């Protein structure tokens, strides 16, 4: 099964998308890789129903629910880590079950000792871990991720990818992850789609060898795929 966007058109002062089509396999991680300003965030906002397309159709997205992970964590500052996660859990759950599920997600992102902390008491990386846990707490079909690792150091990025994949492998959902960072895409994506500058078109698509989370960034294959993606971005 796949989700499809066909003949998408979207303009502001200038066209961002013109006769653009793309598919997203369900229950997989698709990384959309492209330069700043190419329309990656616009694409997410159209998929999520935040803004309408000018032209084109979306197929398979009907009745889907979404959760977001943004560049900024966007946590509720007056709520603790546990409360931020409990807040988005289904109200059909008993309070005790909501707390149990929140605690499980907190363990999965290795924040057990910080459950009672408020966002202002956490580092940027910790806040983003809470955002990832919250995205999985929402009973959504699709997770939209808008450059959530931007500005973080390499070691922290790798850890966040590890924690994200740890949860995702036990709760597979369709993930659309946009980034301008080739390494992020290679470490995370089941499929990588490279976009040109606006009006965006697909330059190339790559399915990296091996499962996400188990790719050796020092291997010749990883380096060759990285070089291919960098060259595509330079076109």
PDB file of C-alpha atoms in Angstrom:
ATOM      1  CA  UNK A   1       0.000   0.000   0.000  1.00  0.00           C
ATOM      2  CA  UNK A   2       1.162   3.533  -0.699  1.00  0.00           C
ATOM      3  CA  UNK A   3       0.000   7.092  -0.291  1.00  0.00           C
ATOM      4  CA  UNK A   4       0.044   9.195  -3.440  1.00  0.00           C
ATOM      5  CA  UNK A   5       0.248  12.859  -4.362  1.00  0.00           C
ATOM      6  CA  UNK A   6      -0.510  13.511  -8.012  1.00  0.00           C
ATOM      7  CA  UNK A   7       0.118  16.619 -10.119  1.00  0.00           C
ATOM      8  CA  UNK A   8       0.516  18.881  -7.101  1.00  0.00           C
ATOM      9  CA  UNK A   9       0.611  22.609  -7.677  1.00  0.00           C
ATOM     10  CA  UNK A  10       1.301  25.240  -5.024  1.00  0.00           C
ATOM     11  CA  UNK A  11       2.468  28.829  -5.411  1.00  0.00           C
ATOM     12  CA  UNK A  12       3.063  31.803  -3.198  1.00  0.00           C
ATOM     13  CA  UNK A  13       4.727  34.650  -5.097  1.00  0.00           C
ATOM     14  CA  UNK A  14       6.512  31.974  -7.126  1.00  0.00           C
ATOM     15  CA  UNK A  15       5.656  28.314  -7.755  1.00  0.00           C
ATOM     16  CA  UNK A  16       6.832  25.900  -5.066  1.00  0.00           C
ATOM     17  CA  UNK A  17       5.337  22.815  -6.723  1.00  0.00           C
ATOM     18  CA  UNK A  18       4.217  22.463 -10.317  1.00  0.00           C
ATOM     19  CA  UNK A  19       2.791  19.181 -11.629  1.00  0.00           C
ATOM     20  CA  UNK A  20       4.613  17.357  -8.801  1.00  0.00           C
ATOM     21  CA  UNK A  21       3.886  13.706  -7.964  1.00  0.00           C
ATOM     22  CA  UNK A  22       5.270  11.464  -5.227  1.00  0.00           C
ATOM     23  CA  UNK A  23       4.345   8.237  -3.428  1.00  0.00           C
ATOM     24  CA  UNK A  24       4.947   7.230   0.191  1.00  0.00           C
ATOM     25  CA  UNK A  25       4.955   3.539   1.181  1.00  0.00           C
ATOM     26  CA  UNK A  26       2.922   2.884   4.306  1.00  0.00           C
ATOM     27  CA  UNK A  27       4.554   1.693   7.542  1.00  0.00           C
ATOM     28  CA  UNK A  28       7.956   2.843   6.286  1.00  0.00           C
ATOM     29  CA  UNK A  29      10.198   5.876   6.797  1.00  0.00           C
ATOM     30  CA  UNK A  30      10.517   8.128   3.761  1.00  0.00           C
ATOM     31  CA  UNK A  31      13.117  10.877   4.006  1.00  0.00           C
ATOM     32  CA  UNK A  32      12.549  13.866   1.741  1.00  0.00           C
ATOM     33  CA  UNK A  33      15.960  15.432   1.211  1.00  0.00           C
ATOM     34  CA  UNK A  34      16.372  18.846  -0.342  1.00  0.00           C
ATOM     35  CA  UNK A  35      17.925  22.299  -0.050  1.00  0.00           C
ATOM     36  CA  UNK A  36      16.438  25.046   2.102  1.00  0.00           C
ATOM     37  CA  UNK A  37      13.488  26.719   0.438  1.00  0.00           C
ATOM     38  CA  UNK A  38      12.640  23.857  -1.923  1.00  0.00           C
ATOM     39  CA  UNK A  39       9.198  23.281  -0.401  1.00  0.00           C
ATOM     40  CA  UNK A  40       9.784  20.485   2.112  1.00  0.00           C
ATOM     41  CA  UNK A  41       7.785  22.131   4.902  1.00  0.00           C
ATOM     42  CA  UNK A  42       5.078  23.176   2.443  1.00  0.00           C
ATOM     43  CA  UNK A  43       4.790  19.536   1.381  1.00  0.00           C
ATOM     44  CA  UNK A  44       4.304  18.412   4.996  1.00  0.00           C
ATOM     45  CA  UNK A  45       1.726  21.123   5.600  1.00  0.00           C
ATOM     46  CA  UNK A  46      -0.253  20.080   2.529  1.00  0.00           C
ATOM     47  CA  UNK A  47      -0.121  16.417   3.577  1.00  0.00           C
ATOM     48  CA  UNK A  48      -1.215  17.309   7.106  1.00  0.00           C
ATOM     49  CA  UNK A  49      -4.095  19.441   5.852  1.00  0.00           C
ATOM     50  CA  UNK A  50      -2.697  22.656   7.316  1.00  0.00           C
ATOM     51  CA  UNK A  51      -2.654  24.387   3.930  1.00  0.00           C
ATOM     52  CA  UNK A  52      -4.553  23.432   0.759  1.00  0.00           C
ATOM     53  CA  UNK A  53      -2.921  22.646  -2.574  1.00  0.00           C
ATOM     54  CA  UNK A  54      -3.709  24.918  -5.502  1.00  0.00           C
ATOM     55  CA  UNK A  55      -3.900  21.928  -7.831  1.00  0.00           C
ATOM     56  CA  UNK A  56      -3.587  18.157  -7.716  1.00  0.00           C
ATOM     57  CA  UNK A  57      -4.897  15.315  -5.594  1.00  0.00           C
ATOM     58  CA  UNK A  58      -3.905  13.347  -2.514  1.00  0.00           C
ATOM     59  CA  UNK A  59      -4.892   9.677  -2.517  1.00  0.00           C
ATOM     60  CA  UNK A  60      -4.810   7.366   0.490  1.00  0.00           C
ATOM     61  CA  UNK A  61      -4.611  10.171   3.040  1.00  0.00           C
ATOM     62  CA  UNK A  62      -8.380  10.238   3.573  1.00  0.00           C
ATOM     63  CA  UNK A  63      -9.324   9.733   7.227  1.00  0.00           C
ATOM     64  CA  UNK A  64      -5.664   9.459   8.240  1.00  0.00           C
ATOM     65  CA  UNK A  65      -4.568  11.078  11.483  1.00  0.00           C
ATOM     66  CA  UNK A  66      -1.256  12.859  11.964  1.00  0.00           C
ATOM     67  CA  UNK A  67       1.285  13.714  14.615  1.00  0.00           C
ATOM     68  CA  UNK A  68       4.095  16.224  14.135  1.00  0.00           C
ATOM     69  CA  UNK A  69       7.658  16.593  15.336  1.00  0.00           C
ATOM     70  CA  UNK A  70       8.941  20.101  14.606  1.00  0.00           C
ATOM     71  CA  UNK A  71      12.382  21.732  14.668  1.00  0.00           C
ATOM     72  CA  UNK A  72      11.390  23.250  18.009  1.00  0.00           C
ATOM     73  CA  UNK A  73       9.959  20.838  20.589  1.00  0.00           C
ATOM     74  CA  UNK A  74       6.776  22.923  21.178  1.00  0.00           C
ATOM     75  CA  UNK A  75       6.065  21.364  24.553  1.00  0.00           C
ATOM     76  CA  UNK A  76       3.564  22.874  26.968  1.00  0.00           C
ATOM     77  CA  UNK A  77       5.833  24.757  29.401  1.00  0.00           C
ATOM     78  CA  UNK A  78       3.457  24.479  32.363  1.00  0.00           C
ATOM     79  CA  UNK A  79       3.300  20.686  32.152  1.00  0.00           C
ATOM     80  CA  UNK A  80       5.912  18.138  33.214  1.00  0.00           C
ATOM     81  CA  UNK A  81       7.434  15.565  30.870  1.00  0.00           C
ATOM     82  CA  UNK A  82       4.851  12.985  31.948  1.00  0.00           C
ATOM     83  CA  UNK A  83       1.987  15.462  31.670  1.00  0.00           C
ATOM     84  CA  UNK A  84       3.045  16.581  28.173  1.00  0.00           C
ATOM     85  CA  UNK A  85       2.826  12.984  26.987  1.00  0.00           C
ATOM     86  CA  UNK A  86      -0.347  12.121  28.901  1.00  0.00           C
ATOM     87  CA  UNK A  87      -2.021  15.219  27.451  1.00  0.00           C
ATOM     88  CA  UNK A  88      -2.133  13.757  23.922  1.00  0.00           C
ATOM     89  CA  UNK A  89      -3.085  10.188  24.856  1.00  0.00           C
ATOM     90  CA  UNK A  90      -6.618   9.059  24.093  1.00  0.00           C
ATOM     91  CA  UNK A  91      -9.209  10.272  26.583  1.00  0.00           C
ATOM     92  CA  UNK A  92     -10.813   6.841  26.242  1.00  0.00           C
ATOM     93  CA  UNK A  93      -7.987   5.505  28.400  1.00  0.00           C
ATOM     94  CA  UNK A  94      -8.310   5.387  32.167  1.00  0.00           C
ATOM     95  CA  UNK A  95      -6.015   7.858  33.958  1.00  0.00           C
ATOM     96  CA  UNK A  96      -3.911   4.998  35.289  1.00  0.00           C
ATOM     97  CA  UNK A  97      -3.456   3.538  31.799  1.00  0.00           C
ATOM     98  CA  UNK A  98      -2.465   6.947  30.396  1.00  0.00           C
ATOM     99  CA  UNK A  99       0.186   7.262  33.086  1.00  0.00           C
ATOM    100  CA  UNK A 100       1.438   3.728  32.367  1.00  0.00           C
ATOM    101  CA  UNK A 101       1.762   4.426  28.641  1.00  0.00           C
ATOM    102  CA  UNK A 102       3.503   7.750  29.284  1.00  0.00           C
ATOM    103  CA  UNK A 103       5.999   6.053  31.599  1.00  0.00           C
ATOM    104  CA  UNK A 104       6.728   3.401  28.941  1.00  0.00           C
ATOM    105  CA  UNK A 105       7.488   6.053  26.307  1.00  0.00           C
ATOM    106  CA  UNK A 106       9.648   7.986  28.774  1.00  0.00           C
ATOM    107  CA  UNK A 107      11.691   4.820  29.384  1.00  0.00           C
ATOM    108  CA  UNK A 108      12.056   4.254  25.642  1.00  0.00           C
ATOM    109  CA  UNK A 109      13.653   7.682  25.172  1.00  0.00           C
ATOM    110  CA  UNK A 110      15.825   7.195  28.289  1.00  0.00           C
ATOM    111  CA  UNK A 111      14.329  10.009  30.378  1.00  0.00           C
ATOM    112  CA  UNK A 112      13.209   8.006  33.420  1.00  0.00           C
ATOM    113  CA  UNK A 113      14.868  10.374  35.861  1.00  0.00           C
ATOM    114  CA  UNK A 114      13.223  13.448  34.344  1.00  0.00           C
ATOM    115  CA  UNK A 115       9.532  12.515  34.293  1.00  0.00           C
ATOM    116  CA  UNK A 116       8.644  15.267  36.765  1.00  0.00           C
ATOM    117  CA  UNK A 117      10.751  17.968  35.118  1.00  0.00           C
ATOM    118  CA  UNK A 118       9.322  20.922  33.217  1.00  0.00           C
ATOM    119  CA  UNK A 119      10.571  21.754  29.693  1.00  0.00           C
ATOM    120  CA  UNK A 120      12.606  24.733  30.919  1.00  0.00           C
ATOM    121  CA  UNK A 121      14.595  22.376  33.141  1.00  0.00           C
ATOM    122  CA  UNK A 122      15.634  20.155  30.210  1.00  0.00           C
ATOM    123  CA  UNK A 123      18.332  20.494  27.567  1.00  0.00           C
ATOM    124  CA  UNK A 124      17.348  20.977  23.933  1.00  0.00           C
ATOM    125  CA  UNK A 125      18.069  17.346  23.132  1.00  0.00           C
ATOM    126  CA  UNK A 126      15.973  16.152  26.073  1.00  0.00           C
ATOM    127  CA  UNK A 127      13.051  18.313  24.993  1.00  0.00           C
ATOM    128  CA  UNK A 128      13.248  16.839  21.502  1.00  0.00           C
ATOM    129  CA  UNK A 129      13.198  13.344  23.011  1.00  0.00           C
ATOM    130  CA  UNK A 130       9.959  14.271  24.761  1.00  0.00           C
ATOM    131  CA  UNK A 131       8.602  15.500  21.417  1.00  0.00           C
ATOM    132  CA  UNK A 132       9.416  12.151  19.814  1.00  0.00           C
ATOM    133  CA  UNK A 133       7.733  10.268  22.668  1.00  0.00           C
ATOM    134  CA  UNK A 134       4.703  12.556  22.384  1.00  0.00           C
ATOM    135  CA  UNK A 135       4.440  11.913  18.619  1.00  0.00           C
ATOM    136  CA  UNK A 136       4.093   8.185  19.325  1.00  0.00           C
ATOM    137  CA  UNK A 137       1.660   8.833  22.188  1.00  0.00           C
ATOM    138  CA  UNK A 138      -0.766  10.438  19.736  1.00  0.00           C
ATOM    139  CA  UNK A 139      -2.862   7.637  18.159  1.00  0.00           C
ATOM    140  CA  UNK A 140      -1.896   8.720  14.635  1.00  0.00           C
ATOM    141  CA  UNK A 141      -1.454   6.890  11.345  1.00  0.00           C
ATOM    142  CA  UNK A 142       1.298   9.153   9.991  1.00  0.00           C
ATOM    143  CA  UNK A 143       4.141  10.998  11.729  1.00  0.00           C
ATOM    144  CA  UNK A 144       5.330  14.155   9.964  1.00  0.00           C
ATOM    145  CA  UNK A 145       8.828  15.283  10.967  1.00  0.00           C
ATOM    146  CA  UNK A 146      10.033  18.742   9.943  1.00  0.00           C
ATOM    147  CA  UNK A 147      13.842  18.822  10.341  1.00  0.00           C
ATOM    148  CA  UNK A 148      13.629  17.827  14.022  1.00  0.00           C
ATOM    149  CA  UNK A 149      17.403  17.287  14.309  1.00  0.00           C
ATOM    150  CA  UNK A 150      18.445  20.627  12.826  1.00  0.00           C
ATOM    151  CA  UNK A 151      21.084  22.447  14.870  1.00  0.00           C
ATOM    152  CA  UNK A 152      21.939  19.480  17.100  1.00  0.00           C
ATOM    153  CA  UNK A 153      25.456  18.066  17.343  1.00  0.00           C
ATOM    154  CA  UNK A 154      26.353  14.831  15.551  1.00  0.00           C
ATOM    155  CA  UNK A 155      26.410  12.590  18.638  1.00  0.00           C
ATOM    156  CA  UNK A 156      23.030  13.857  19.820  1.00  0.00           C
ATOM    157  CA  UNK A 157      21.529  13.395  16.342  1.00  0.00           C
ATOM    158  CA  UNK A 158      22.712   9.790  16.256  1.00  0.00           C
ATOM    159  CA  UNK A 159      21.238   9.109  19.690  1.00  0.00           C
ATOM    160  CA  UNK A 160      17.896  10.695  18.787  1.00  0.00           C
ATOM    161  CA  UNK A 161      17.755   8.573  15.628  1.00  0.00           C
ATOM    162  CA  UNK A 162      18.508   5.480  17.736  1.00  0.00           C
ATOM    163  CA  UNK A 163      15.769   6.279  20.261  1.00  0.00           C
ATOM    164  CA  UNK A 164      13.278   7.121  17.516  1.00  0.00           C
ATOM    165  CA  UNK A 165      13.933   3.852  15.678  1.00  0.00           C
ATOM    166  CA  UNK A 166      13.713   1.896  18.933  1.00  0.00           C
ATOM    167  CA  UNK A 167      10.131   3.089  19.431  1.00  0.00           C
ATOM    168  CA  UNK A 168       9.206   2.904  15.737  1.00  0.00           C
ATOM    169  CA  UNK A 169      10.261  -0.732  15.353  1.00  0.00           C
ATOM    170  CA  UNK A 170       7.719  -1.652  18.039  1.00  0.00           C
ATOM    171  CA  UNK A 171       5.019   0.675  16.689  1.00  0.00           C
ATOM    172  CA  UNK A 172       5.476   0.922  12.930  1.00  0.00           C
ATOM    173  CA  UNK A 173       3.754   3.878  11.353  1.00  0.00           C
ATOM    174  CA  UNK A 174       4.171   5.788   8.134  1.00  0.00           C
ATOM    175  CA  UNK A 175       6.859   8.432   8.709  1.00  0.00           C
ATOM    176  CA  UNK A 176       7.622  11.353   6.399  1.00  0.00           C
ATOM    177  CA  UNK A 177      10.845  13.003   7.538  1.00  0.00           C
ATOM    178  CA  UNK A 178      12.149  16.114   5.779  1.00  0.00           C
ATOM    179  CA  UNK A 179      15.756  17.241   6.058  1.00  0.00           C
ATOM    180  CA  UNK A 180      18.614  18.909   4.215  1.00  0.00           C
ATOM    181  CA  UNK A 181      21.157  16.634   5.974  1.00  0.00           C
ATOM    182  CA  UNK A 182      22.371  13.649   3.921  1.00  0.00           C
ATOM    183  CA  UNK A 183      23.651  11.692   6.946  1.00  0.00           C
ATOM    184  CA  UNK A 184      20.302  11.978   8.739  1.00  0.00           C
ATOM    185  CA  UNK A 185      18.500  10.640   5.685  1.00  0.00           C
ATOM    186  CA  UNK A 186      20.940   7.745   5.258  1.00  0.00           C
ATOM    187  CA  UNK A 187      20.789   6.699   8.909  1.00  0.00           C
ATOM    188  CA  UNK A 188      17.000   6.894   9.172  1.00  0.00           C
ATOM    189  CA  UNK A 189      15.288   6.382   5.835  1.00  0.00           C
ATOM    190  CA  UNK A 190      13.939   3.212   4.269  1.00  0.00           C
ATOM    191  CA  UNK A 191      13.649   5.377   1.175  1.00  0.00           C
ATOM    192  CA  UNK A 192      15.222   8.730   0.336  1.00  0.00           C
ATOM    193  CA  UNK A 193      13.700  11.143  -2.175  1.00  0.00           C
ATOM    194  CA  UNK A 194      15.901  14.049  -3.314  1.00  0.00           C
ATOM    195  CA  UNK A 195      14.170  17.266  -4.372  1.00  0.00           C
ATOM    196  CA  UNK A 196      15.496  20.100  -6.502  1.00  0.00           C
ATOM    197  CA  UNK A 197      15.146  23.785  -5.780  1.00  0.00           C
ATOM    198  CA  UNK A 198      11.630  25.183  -6.255  1.00  0.00           C
ATOM    199  CA  UNK A 199       9.598  24.501  -8.235  1.00  0.00           C
ATOM    200  CA  UNK A 200      10.550  21.140  -6.787  1.00  0.00           C
ATOM    201  CA  UNK A 201      11.004  18.025  -8.840  1.00  0.00           C
ATOM    202  CA  UNK A 202      12.342  14.614  -7.853  1.00  0.00           C
ATOM    203  CA  UNK A 203      15.996  14.316  -8.870  1.00  0.00           C
ATOM    204  CA  UNK A 204      16.575  10.773  -7.626  1.00  0.00           C
ATOM    205  CA  UNK A 205      15.263   8.151  -5.215  1.00  0.00           C
ATOM    206  CA  UNK A 206      17.412   5.772  -3.170  1.00  0.00           C
ATOM    207  CA  UNK A 207      16.655   2.781  -0.949  1.00  0.00           C
ATOM    208  CA  UNK A 208      19.737   2.357   1.284  1.00  0.00           C
ATOM    209  CA  UNK A 209      21.094  -1.145   1.879  1.00  0.00           C
ATOM    210  CA  UNK A 210      20.332  -2.699   5.243  1.00  0.00           C
ATOM    211  CA  UNK A 211      17.805  -1.783   7.926  1.00  0.00           C
ATOM    212  CA  UNK A 212      17.777   1.716   9.372  1.00  0.00           C
ATOM    213  CA  UNK A 213      19.767   1.876  12.573  1.00  0.00           C
ATOM    214  CA  UNK A 214      22.234  -0.807  11.454  1.00  0.00           C
ATOM    215  CA  UNK A 215      24.079   1.024   8.686  1.00  0.00           C
ATOM    216  CA  UNK A 216      27.805   1.511   9.044  1.00  0.00           C
ATOM    217  CA  UNK A 217      28.644   5.114   8.171  1.00  0.00           C
ATOM    218  CA  UNK A 218      32.275   4.060   7.610  1.00  0.00           C
ATOM    219  CA  UNK A 219      31.440   1.404   5.014  1.00  0.00           C
ATOM    220  CA  UNK A 220      32.292   1.897   1.348  1.00  0.00           C
ATOM    221  CA  UNK A 221      28.639   1.401   0.380  1.00  0.00           C
ATOM    222  CA  UNK A 222      27.427   4.072   2.817  1.00  0.00           C
ATOM    223  CA  UNK A 223      30.056   6.507   1.555  1.00  0.00           C
ATOM    224  CA  UNK A 224      29.205   5.789  -2.093  1.00  0.00           C
ATOM    225  CA  UNK A 225      25.493   6.323  -1.474  1.00  0.00           C
ATOM    226  CA  UNK A 226      26.252   9.521   0.409  1.00  0.00           C
ATOM    227  CA  UNK A 227      28.335  10.797  -2.508  1.00  0.00           C
ATOM    228  CA  UNK A 228      25.499   9.995  -4.911  1.00  0.00           C
ATOM    229  CA  UNK A 229      23.031  11.978  -2.789  1.00  0.00           C
ATOM    230  CA  UNK A 230      25.391  14.944  -2.429  1.00  0.00           C
ATOM    231  CA  UNK A 231      25.858  15.068  -6.202  1.00  0.00           C
ATOM    232  CA  UNK A 232      22.093  14.958  -6.686  1.00  0.00           C
ATOM    233  CA  UNK A 233      21.642  17.879  -4.288  1.00  0.00           C
ATOM    234  CA  UNK A 234      24.213  19.892  -6.234  1.00  0.00           C
ATOM    235  CA  UNK A 235      22.287  19.611  -9.502  1.00  0.00           C
TER     236      UNK A 235
END
